[in-house]
Coordinates of C-alpha atoms in Angstrom, one line a residue:
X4 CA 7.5 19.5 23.0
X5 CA 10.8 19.0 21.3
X6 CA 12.1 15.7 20.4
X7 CA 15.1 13.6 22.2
X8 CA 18.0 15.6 23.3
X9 CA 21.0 14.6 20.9
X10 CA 23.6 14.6 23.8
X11 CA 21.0 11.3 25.2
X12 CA 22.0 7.9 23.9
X13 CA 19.6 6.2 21.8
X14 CA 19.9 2.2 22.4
X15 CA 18.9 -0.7 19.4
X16 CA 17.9 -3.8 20.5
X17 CA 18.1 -6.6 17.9
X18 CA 21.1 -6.2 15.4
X19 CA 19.6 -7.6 12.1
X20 CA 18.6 -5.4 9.1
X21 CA 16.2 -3.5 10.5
X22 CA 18.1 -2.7 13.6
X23 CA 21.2 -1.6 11.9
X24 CA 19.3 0.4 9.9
X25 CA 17.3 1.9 12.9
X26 CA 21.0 2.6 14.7
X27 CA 22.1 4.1 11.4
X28 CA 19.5 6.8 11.1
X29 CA 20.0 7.8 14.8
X30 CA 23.9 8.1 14.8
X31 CA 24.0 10.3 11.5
X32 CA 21.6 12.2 12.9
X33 CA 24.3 13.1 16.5
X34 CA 23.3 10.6 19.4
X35 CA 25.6 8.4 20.8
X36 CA 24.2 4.8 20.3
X37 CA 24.5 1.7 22.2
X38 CA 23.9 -2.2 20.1
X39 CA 22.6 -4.7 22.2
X40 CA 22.3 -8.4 20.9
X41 CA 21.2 -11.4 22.7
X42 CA 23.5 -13.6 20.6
X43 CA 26.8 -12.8 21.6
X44 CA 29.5 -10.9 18.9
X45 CA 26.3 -10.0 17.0
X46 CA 26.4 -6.2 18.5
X47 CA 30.0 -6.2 17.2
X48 CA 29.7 -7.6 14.0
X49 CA 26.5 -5.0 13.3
X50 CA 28.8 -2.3 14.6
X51 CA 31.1 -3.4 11.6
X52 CA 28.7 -3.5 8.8
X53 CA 27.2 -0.1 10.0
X54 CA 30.6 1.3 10.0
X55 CA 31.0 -0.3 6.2
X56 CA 27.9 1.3 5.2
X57 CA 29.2 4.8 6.7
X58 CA 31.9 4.6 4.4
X59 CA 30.0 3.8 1.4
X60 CA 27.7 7.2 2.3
X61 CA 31.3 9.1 2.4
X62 CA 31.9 7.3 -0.9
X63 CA 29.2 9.0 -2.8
X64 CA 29.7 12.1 -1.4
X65 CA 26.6 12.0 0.8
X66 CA 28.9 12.3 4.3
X67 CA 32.4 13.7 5.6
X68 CA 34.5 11.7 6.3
X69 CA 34.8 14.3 9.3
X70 CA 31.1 12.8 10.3
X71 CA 32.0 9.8 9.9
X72 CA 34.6 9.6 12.1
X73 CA 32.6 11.2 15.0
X74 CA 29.5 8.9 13.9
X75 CA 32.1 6.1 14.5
X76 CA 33.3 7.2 18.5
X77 CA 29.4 7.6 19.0
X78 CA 28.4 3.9 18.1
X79 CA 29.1 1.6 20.9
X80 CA 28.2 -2.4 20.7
X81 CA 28.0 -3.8 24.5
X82 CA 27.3 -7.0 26.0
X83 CA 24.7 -6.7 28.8
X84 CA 21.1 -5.0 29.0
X85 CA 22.3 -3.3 32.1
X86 CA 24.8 -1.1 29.7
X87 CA 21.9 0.6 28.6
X88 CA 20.8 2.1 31.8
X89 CA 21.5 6.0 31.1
X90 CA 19.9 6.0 27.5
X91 CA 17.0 8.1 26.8
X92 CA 15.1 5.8 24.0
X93 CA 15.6 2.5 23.6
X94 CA 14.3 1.0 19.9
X95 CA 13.5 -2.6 20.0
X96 CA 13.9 -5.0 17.1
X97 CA 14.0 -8.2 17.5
X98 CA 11.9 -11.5 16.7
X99 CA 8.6 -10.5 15.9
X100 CA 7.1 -13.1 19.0
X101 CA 5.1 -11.2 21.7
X102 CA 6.8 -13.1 24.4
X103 CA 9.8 -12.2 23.7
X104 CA 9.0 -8.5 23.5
X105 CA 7.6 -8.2 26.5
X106 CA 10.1 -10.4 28.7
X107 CA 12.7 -7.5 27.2
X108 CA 10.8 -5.0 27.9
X109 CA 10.2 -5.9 31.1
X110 CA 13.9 -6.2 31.8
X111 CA 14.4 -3.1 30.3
X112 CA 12.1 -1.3 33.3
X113 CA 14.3 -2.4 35.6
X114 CA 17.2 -0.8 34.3
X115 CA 16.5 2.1 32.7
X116 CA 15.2 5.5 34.1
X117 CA 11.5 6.5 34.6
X118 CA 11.5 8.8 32.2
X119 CA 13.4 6.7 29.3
X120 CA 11.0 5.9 26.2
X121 CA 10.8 2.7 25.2
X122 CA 9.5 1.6 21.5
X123 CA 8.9 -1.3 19.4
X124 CA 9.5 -1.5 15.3
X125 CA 7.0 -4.0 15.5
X126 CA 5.5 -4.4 12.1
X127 CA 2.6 -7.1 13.1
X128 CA 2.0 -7.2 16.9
X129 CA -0.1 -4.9 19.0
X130 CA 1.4 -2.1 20.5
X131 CA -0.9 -2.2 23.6
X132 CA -0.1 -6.2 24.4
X133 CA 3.6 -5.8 23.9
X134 CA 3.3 -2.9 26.5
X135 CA 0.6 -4.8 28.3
X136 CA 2.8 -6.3 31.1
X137 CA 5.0 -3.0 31.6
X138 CA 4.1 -1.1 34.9
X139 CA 4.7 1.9 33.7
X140 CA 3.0 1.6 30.2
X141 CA 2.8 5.1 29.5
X142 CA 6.2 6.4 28.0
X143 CA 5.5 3.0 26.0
X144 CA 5.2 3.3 21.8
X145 CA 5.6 2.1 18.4
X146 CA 8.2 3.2 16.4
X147 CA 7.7 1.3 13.2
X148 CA 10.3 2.3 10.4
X149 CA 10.3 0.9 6.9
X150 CA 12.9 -1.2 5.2
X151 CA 15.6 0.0 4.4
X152 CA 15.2 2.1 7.5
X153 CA 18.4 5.2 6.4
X154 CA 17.0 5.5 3.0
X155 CA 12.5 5.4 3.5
X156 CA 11.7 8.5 5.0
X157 CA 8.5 7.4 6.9
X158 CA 8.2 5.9 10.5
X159 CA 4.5 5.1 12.2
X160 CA 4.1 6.7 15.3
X161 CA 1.8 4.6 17.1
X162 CA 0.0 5.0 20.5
X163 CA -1.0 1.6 22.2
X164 CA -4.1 1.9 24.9
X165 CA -2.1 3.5 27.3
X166 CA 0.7 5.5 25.7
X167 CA 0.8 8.8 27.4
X168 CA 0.2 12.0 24.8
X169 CA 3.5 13.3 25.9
X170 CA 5.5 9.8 24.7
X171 CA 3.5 9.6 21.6
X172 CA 4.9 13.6 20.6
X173 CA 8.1 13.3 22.1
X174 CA 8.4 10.0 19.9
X175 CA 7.1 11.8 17.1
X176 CA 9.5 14.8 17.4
X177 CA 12.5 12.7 17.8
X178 CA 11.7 10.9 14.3
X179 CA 11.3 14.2 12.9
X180 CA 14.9 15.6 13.8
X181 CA 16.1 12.5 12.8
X182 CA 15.0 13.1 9.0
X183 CA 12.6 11.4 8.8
X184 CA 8.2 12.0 7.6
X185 CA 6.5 10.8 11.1
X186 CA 2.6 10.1 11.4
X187 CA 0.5 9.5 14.0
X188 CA -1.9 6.6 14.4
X189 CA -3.9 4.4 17.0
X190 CA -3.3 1.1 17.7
X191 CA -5.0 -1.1 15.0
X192 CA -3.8 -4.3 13.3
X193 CA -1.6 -3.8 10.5
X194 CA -1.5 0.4 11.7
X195 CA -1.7 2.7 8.5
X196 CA 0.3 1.5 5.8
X197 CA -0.4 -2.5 6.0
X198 CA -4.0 -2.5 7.2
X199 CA -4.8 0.0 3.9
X200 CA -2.4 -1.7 1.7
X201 CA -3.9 -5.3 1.8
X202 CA -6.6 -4.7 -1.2
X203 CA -3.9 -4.0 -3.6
X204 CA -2.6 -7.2 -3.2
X205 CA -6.0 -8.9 -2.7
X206 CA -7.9 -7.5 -5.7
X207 CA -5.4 -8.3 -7.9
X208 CA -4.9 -11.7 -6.4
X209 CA -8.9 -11.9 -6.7
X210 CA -8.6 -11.3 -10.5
X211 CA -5.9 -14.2 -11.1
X212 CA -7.9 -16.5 -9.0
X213 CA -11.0 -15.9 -11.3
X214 CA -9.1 -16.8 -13.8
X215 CA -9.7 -13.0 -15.5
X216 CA -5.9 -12.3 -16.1
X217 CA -2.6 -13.5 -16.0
X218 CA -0.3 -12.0 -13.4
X219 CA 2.3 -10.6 -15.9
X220 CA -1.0 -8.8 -17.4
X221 CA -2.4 -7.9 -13.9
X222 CA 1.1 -6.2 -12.6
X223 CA 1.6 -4.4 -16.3
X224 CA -2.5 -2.8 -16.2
X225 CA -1.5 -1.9 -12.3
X226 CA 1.8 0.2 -13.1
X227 CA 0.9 1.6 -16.8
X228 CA -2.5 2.2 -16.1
X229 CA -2.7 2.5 -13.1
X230 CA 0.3 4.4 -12.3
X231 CA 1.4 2.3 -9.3
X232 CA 5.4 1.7 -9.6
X233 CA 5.2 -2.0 -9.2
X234 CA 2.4 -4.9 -9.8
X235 CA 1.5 -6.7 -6.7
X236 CA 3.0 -9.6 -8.4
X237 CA 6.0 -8.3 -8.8
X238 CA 6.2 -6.6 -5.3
X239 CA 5.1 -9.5 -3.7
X240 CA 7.8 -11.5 -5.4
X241 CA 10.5 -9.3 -4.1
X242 CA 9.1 -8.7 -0.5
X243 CA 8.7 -12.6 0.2
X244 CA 5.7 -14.3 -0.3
X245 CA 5.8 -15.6 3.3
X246 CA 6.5 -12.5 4.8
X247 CA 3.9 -11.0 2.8
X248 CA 1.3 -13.5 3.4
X249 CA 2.3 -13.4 7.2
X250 CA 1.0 -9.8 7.1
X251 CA -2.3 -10.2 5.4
X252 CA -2.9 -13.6 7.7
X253 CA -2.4 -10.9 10.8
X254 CA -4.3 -8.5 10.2
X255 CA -7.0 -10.7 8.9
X256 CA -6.7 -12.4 12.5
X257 CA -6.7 -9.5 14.6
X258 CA -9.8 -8.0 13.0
X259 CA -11.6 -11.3 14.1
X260 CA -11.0 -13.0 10.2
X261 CA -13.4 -9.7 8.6
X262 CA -14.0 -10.8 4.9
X263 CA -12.2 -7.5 3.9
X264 CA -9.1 -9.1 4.9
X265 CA -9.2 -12.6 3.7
X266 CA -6.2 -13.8 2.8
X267 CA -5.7 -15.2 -1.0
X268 CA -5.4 -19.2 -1.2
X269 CA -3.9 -18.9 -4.5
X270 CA -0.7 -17.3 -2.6
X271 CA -0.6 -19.5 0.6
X272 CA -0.6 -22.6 -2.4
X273 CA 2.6 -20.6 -3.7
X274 CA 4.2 -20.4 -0.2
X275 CA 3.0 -24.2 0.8
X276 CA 5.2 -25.0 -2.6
X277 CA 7.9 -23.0 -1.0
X278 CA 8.1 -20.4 -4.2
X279 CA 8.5 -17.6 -1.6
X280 CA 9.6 -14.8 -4.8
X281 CA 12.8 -13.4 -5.5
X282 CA 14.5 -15.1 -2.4
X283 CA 14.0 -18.7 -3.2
X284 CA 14.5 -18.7 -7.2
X285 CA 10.7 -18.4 -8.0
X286 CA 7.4 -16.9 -7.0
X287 CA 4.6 -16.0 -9.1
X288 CA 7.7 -15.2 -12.0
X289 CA 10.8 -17.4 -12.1
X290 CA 13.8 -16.1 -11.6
X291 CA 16.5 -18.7 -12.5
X292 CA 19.2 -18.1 -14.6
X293 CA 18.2 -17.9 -18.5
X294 CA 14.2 -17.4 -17.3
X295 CA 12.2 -15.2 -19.7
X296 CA 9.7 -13.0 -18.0
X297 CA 6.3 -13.6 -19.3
X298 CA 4.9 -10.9 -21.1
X299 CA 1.9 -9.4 -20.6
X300 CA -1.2 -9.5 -22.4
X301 CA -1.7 -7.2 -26.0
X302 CA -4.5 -7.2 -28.0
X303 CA -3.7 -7.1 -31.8
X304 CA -4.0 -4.2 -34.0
X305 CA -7.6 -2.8 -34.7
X306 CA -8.8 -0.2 -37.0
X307 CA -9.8 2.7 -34.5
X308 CA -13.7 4.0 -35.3
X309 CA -14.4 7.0 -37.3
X310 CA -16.1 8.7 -34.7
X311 CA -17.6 8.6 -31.0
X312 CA -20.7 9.7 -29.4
X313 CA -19.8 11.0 -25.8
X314 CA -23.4 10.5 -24.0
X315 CA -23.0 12.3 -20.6
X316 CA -19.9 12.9 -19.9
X317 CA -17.1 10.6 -18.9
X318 CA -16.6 11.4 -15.4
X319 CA -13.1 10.3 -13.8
X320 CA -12.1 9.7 -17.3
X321 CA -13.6 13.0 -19.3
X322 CA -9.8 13.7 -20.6
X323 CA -10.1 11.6 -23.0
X324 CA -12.7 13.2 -24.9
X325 CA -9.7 15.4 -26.1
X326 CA -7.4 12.7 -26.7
X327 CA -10.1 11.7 -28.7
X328 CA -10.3 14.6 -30.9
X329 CA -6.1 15.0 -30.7
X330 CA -5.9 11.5 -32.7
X331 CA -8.4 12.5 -35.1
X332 CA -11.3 10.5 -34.5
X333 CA -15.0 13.1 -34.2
X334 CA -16.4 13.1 -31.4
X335 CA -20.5 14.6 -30.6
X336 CA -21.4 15.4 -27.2
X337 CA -25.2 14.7 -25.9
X338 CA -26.1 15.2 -22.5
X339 CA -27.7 12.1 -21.7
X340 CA -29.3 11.6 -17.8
X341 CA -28.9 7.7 -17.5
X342 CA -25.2 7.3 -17.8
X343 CA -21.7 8.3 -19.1
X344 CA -20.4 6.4 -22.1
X345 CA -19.5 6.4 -25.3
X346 CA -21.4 5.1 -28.2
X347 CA -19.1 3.6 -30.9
X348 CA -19.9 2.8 -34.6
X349 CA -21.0 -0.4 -33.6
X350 CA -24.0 0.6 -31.9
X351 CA -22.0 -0.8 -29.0
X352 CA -20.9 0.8 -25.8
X353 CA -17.6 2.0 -23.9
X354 CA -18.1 2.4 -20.1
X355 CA -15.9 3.2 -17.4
X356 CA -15.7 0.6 -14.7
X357 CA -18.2 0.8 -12.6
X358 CA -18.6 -2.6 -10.6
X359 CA -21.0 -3.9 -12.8
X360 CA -20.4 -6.6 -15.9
X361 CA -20.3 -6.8 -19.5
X362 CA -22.8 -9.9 -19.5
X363 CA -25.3 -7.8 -17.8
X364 CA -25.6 -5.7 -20.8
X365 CA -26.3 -5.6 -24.4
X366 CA -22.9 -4.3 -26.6
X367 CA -20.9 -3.3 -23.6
X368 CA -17.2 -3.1 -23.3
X369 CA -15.5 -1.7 -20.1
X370 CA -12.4 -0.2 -19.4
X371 CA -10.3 0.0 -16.2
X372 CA -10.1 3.4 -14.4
X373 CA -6.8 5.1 -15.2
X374 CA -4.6 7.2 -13.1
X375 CA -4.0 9.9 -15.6
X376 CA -5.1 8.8 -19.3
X377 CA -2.6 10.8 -21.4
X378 CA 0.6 9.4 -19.5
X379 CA -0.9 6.1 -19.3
X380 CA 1.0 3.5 -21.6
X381 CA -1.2 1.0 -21.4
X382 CA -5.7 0.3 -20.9
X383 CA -7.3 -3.0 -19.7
X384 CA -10.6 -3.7 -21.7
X385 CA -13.0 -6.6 -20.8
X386 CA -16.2 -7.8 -22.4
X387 CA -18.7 -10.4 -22.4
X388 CA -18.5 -13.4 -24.3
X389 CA -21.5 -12.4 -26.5
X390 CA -20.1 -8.8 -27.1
X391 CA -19.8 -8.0 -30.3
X392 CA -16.6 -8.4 -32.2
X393 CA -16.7 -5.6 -34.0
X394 CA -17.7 -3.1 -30.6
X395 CA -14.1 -5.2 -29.1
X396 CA -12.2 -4.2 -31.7
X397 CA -13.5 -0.7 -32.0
X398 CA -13.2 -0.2 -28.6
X399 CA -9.6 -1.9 -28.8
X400 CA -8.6 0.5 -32.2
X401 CA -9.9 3.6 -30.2
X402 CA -7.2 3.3 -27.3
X403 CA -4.4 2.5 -29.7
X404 CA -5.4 5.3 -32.0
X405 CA -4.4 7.3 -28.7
X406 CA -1.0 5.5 -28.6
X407 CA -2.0 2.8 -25.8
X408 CA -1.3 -0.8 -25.7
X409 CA -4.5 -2.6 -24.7
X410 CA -5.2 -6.0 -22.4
X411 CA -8.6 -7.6 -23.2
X412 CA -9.2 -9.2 -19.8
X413 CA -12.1 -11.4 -18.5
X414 CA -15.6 -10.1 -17.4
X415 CA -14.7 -9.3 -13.6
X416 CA -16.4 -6.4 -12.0
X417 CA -14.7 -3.6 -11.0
X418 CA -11.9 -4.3 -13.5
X419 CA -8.6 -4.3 -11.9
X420 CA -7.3 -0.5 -10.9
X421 CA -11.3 0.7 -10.3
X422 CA -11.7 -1.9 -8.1
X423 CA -8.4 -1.7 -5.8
X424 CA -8.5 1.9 -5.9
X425 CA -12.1 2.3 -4.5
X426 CA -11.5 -0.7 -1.7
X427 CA -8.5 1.5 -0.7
X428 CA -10.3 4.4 -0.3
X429 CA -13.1 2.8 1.4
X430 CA -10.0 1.3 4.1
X431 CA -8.9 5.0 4.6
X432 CA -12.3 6.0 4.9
X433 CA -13.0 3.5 7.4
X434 CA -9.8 4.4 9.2
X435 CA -10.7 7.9 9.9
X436 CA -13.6 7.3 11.3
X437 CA -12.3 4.9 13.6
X438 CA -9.6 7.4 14.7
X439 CA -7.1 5.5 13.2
X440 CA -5.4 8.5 11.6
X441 CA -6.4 11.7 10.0
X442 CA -6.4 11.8 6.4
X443 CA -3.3 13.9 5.7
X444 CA -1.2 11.3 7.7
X445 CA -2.8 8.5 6.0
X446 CA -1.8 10.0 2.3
X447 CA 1.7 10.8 3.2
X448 CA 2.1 6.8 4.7
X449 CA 0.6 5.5 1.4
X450 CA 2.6 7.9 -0.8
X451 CA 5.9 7.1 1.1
X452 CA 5.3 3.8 2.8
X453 CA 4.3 1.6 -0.1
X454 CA 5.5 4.5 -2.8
X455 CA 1.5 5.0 -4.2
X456 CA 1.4 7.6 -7.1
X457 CA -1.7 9.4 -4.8
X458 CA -2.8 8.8 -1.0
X459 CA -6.5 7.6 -0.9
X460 CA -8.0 11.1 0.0
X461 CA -6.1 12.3 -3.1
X462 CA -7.7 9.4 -5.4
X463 CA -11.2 10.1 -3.6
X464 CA -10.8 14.3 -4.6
X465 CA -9.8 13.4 -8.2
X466 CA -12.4 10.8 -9.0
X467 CA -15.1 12.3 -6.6
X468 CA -16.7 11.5 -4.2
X469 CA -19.2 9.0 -5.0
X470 CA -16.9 6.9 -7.2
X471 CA -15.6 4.5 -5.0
X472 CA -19.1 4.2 -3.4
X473 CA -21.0 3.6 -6.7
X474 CA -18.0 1.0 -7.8
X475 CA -18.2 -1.0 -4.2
X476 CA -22.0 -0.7 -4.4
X477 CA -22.4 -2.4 -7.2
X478 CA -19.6 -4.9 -6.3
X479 CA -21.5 -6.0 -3.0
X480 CA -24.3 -6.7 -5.6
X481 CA -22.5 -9.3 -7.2
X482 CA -20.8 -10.8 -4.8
X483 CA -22.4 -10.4 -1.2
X484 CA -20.2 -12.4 1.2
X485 CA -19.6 -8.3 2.6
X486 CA -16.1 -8.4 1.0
X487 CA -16.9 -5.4 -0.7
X488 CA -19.7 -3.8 1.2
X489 CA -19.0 -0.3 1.4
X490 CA -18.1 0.9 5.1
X491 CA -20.6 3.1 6.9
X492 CA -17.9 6.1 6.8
X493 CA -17.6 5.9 2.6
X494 CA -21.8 5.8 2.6
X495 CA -21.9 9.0 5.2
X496 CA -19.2 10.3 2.4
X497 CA -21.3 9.6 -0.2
X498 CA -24.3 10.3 0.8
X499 CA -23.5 13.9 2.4
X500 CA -22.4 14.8 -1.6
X501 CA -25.7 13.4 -2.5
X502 CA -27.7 15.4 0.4
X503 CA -25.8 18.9 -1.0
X504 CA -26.8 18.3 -4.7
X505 CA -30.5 17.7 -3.6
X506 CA -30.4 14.2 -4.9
X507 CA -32.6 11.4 -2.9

């Protein structure tokens, strides 16, 4: 099935950003558009400013001025819902209230023709229940771009209860010829992107909160370790703490409050303060006039250790047994069968974060899982309070000998990039399994939704697959309110890697 016909006009309800941007991608891409608006001149004025930003594309070179011209006779503001009678999509976004979604749409059916699709950006609200009332449900689907909507390439396709198949792909096809990355997924609260995406946010609020880290610290281990282009401090900052906030309170709600999904009370204190991020003049950073941004944490200089023992293996982070060796520091391998570390000087060890703590051991220092540890800039290190000083600052000269600033942070399990990374996997896990999405369309929203330097299935391949498992395991240990109790789907994962090696 091919996508919409480009001689068929494409109507956009709801003329703010997102609409604009919606009627944007559509006329560049040939169809004659109609703007509706309930307020009246609003169609008008949004036909202006998407005419401005036309010019600015012709500007830099990215459009003719021949294209624009014609993109300009296509676009058409009018005043009345009846206007948009002979269009073959209609895109809706306006106020994100489920009452006023469906009392449009239900206009809408009664001017339009049978076999006009009808779609909601809705970002928040079920597909199903905006559709719910329609009587012809069917050709009904969510169409859910990303902000700015011309420049992110991905859209959610989403299929409420009773979209047909032939809605969902035509839907899907049109999005496609328009430019842009579609993928398909079910009807669940927060759909791919913002139902997978809330532990990035949550761990790292979860590590403030227990008073582990400093958010300038957090956000720096998150995008130099971690690989991630922005901290979720930072990101939430510039978002909208409110808006943001909204989202995770949502999806929370629609999964009937599940523990996975609690929200953070150290951000609804920000947005009861009314320090809503970059918008208002402060959020978790201040952003007056003159403000310095707080810098994140560094450990001090140390002397790095003469040499290493490597005791069986290092797992997701074996590379840097040759980083080791590049900076000039020995290193013996043993093959030892209760654990991967290495042994400094000290007597001391240096694990990778594994969900347990520092106080549970004798001598041990952890450090945080890295997306790729030569590029990475910068490694978070935590201990106990009765570590040894000398194993800290071994542990801390060892990473700087390999050019890596280091952040000594408190004695949290799971660190901060092990722990988001395996509580994401576990949420695509868990997806898949439900029929949310398959896992190719679920890397591709991550990557290109929220801009993720992998897609969970990519992490999960990398690190293998009983990482995240053995880091949430342990997690639940420690802290069994279920907020990190692995999912059935990320146990059958595990446990079928287990079953192959002949491991009980």
């Amino acid at each position: 099935m091919t996508g919409l016909d480009l001689s068929s006009p494409v109507a956009v309800v709801g003329t703010g950003t997102m609409g604009q941007g919606i009627a944007q991608v559509a006329l560049v891409a040939g169809h004659p558009v109609r703007l509706y608006d309930a307020a009246p001149g609003r169609a008008r004025d949004a036909a202006g400013a998407i005419g401005a930003r036309l010019d600015r594309l012709v500007a830099k070179g990215r459009l003719t001025e021949a294209d624009r011209d014609a993109a300009r006779a296509r676009l058409e503001p009018v005043d009345n819902l009846a206007d948009l009678a002979d269009c073959g999509l209609v895109v809706e976004a306006v106020l994100e209230r489920l009452d006023v979604k469906q009392r449009l749409f239900g206009e809408l059916e009664e001017i339009v023709a049978e076999d006009c699709l009808l779609a909601t950006n809705t970002s928040s609200l079920s597909v199903t229940a905006v559709g719910g009332t329609l009587r012809h449900p069917g050709r009904f689907v969510g169409l859910h771009f990303f902000n700015p909507a011309p420049l992110l390439p991905l859209v959610e396709v989403v299929s409420g209860f009773a979209t047909d198949v032939t809605s969902a792909t035509r839907a899907y096809e049109t999005a496609r010829a328009w430019g842009k990355t579609p993928v398909a997924c079910a009807d669940t609260p927060g759909f791919i992107v913002n139902r997978i995406a809330r532990p990035f946010y949550a761990e790292a609020f979860a590590v403030h909160e227990a008073q582990a880290a400093d958010p300038a610290t957090i956000d720096a281990v998150l995008r130099e370790c971690g690989g991630f282009k922005m901290g979720a401090f930072e990101l939430t900052d510039l978002i909208g703490q409110d808006v943001n906030e909204s989202v995770t309170h949502s999806v929370w709600q629609s999964f009937f409050q599940d523990v996975r999904f609690t929200p953070s009370l150290a951000q609804r204190r920000l947005v009861e303060s009314g320090r809503l991020g970059r918008k208002s003049g402060r959020g978790w950073y201040d952003y007056a006039d003159g403000a310095e941004r707080p810098e994140p944490h560094t450990a001090d200089k140390e002397q790095p250790p003469a040499y290493v023992i490597a005791e069986g293996g290092l797992g997701p982070a074996a590379e840097l047994l040759a980083l080791i060796r590049e900076a000039g520091i020995r290193v013996r391998e043993e093959d030892e069968d209760h654990g991967t570390r290495l042994v400094l000087p000290s007597g001391g060890q240096l694990v990778l974060a594994d969900g347990q703590t520092s106080a549970e051991f004798r001598d041990v220092v952890y450090f945080d899982l890295a997306l790729d540890y030569r590029t990475a800039t910068r490694v978070a290190l935590s201990a106990a309070q009765d570590t040894s000083p000398r194993t800290l600052a071994e542990a801390t000269g060892l990473f700087q000998a390999l050019g890596k600033d280091v952040s000594v942070i408190g004695d949290v399990p799971g660190m901060i990039v092990a722990r988001t990374v395996a509580r994401i996997i576990d949420l695509a896990h868990d997806a898949v399994a439900k029929g949310v999405a398959t896992e190719e369309d679920i890397d591709t929203a991550m990557r290109l939704g929220v801009n993720y330097p992998l897609g969970p299935f990519e992490w999960d391949r990398r690190l293998g697959r009983d990482f995240a498992f053995d880091v949430l395991d342990e997690m639940h240990e420690r802290d069994p309110s279920g907020r990190y109790a692995p999912s059935l789907a990320l146990y059958r994962h595990a446990y079928a890697t287990d079953k192959r090696e002949g491991t009980s």
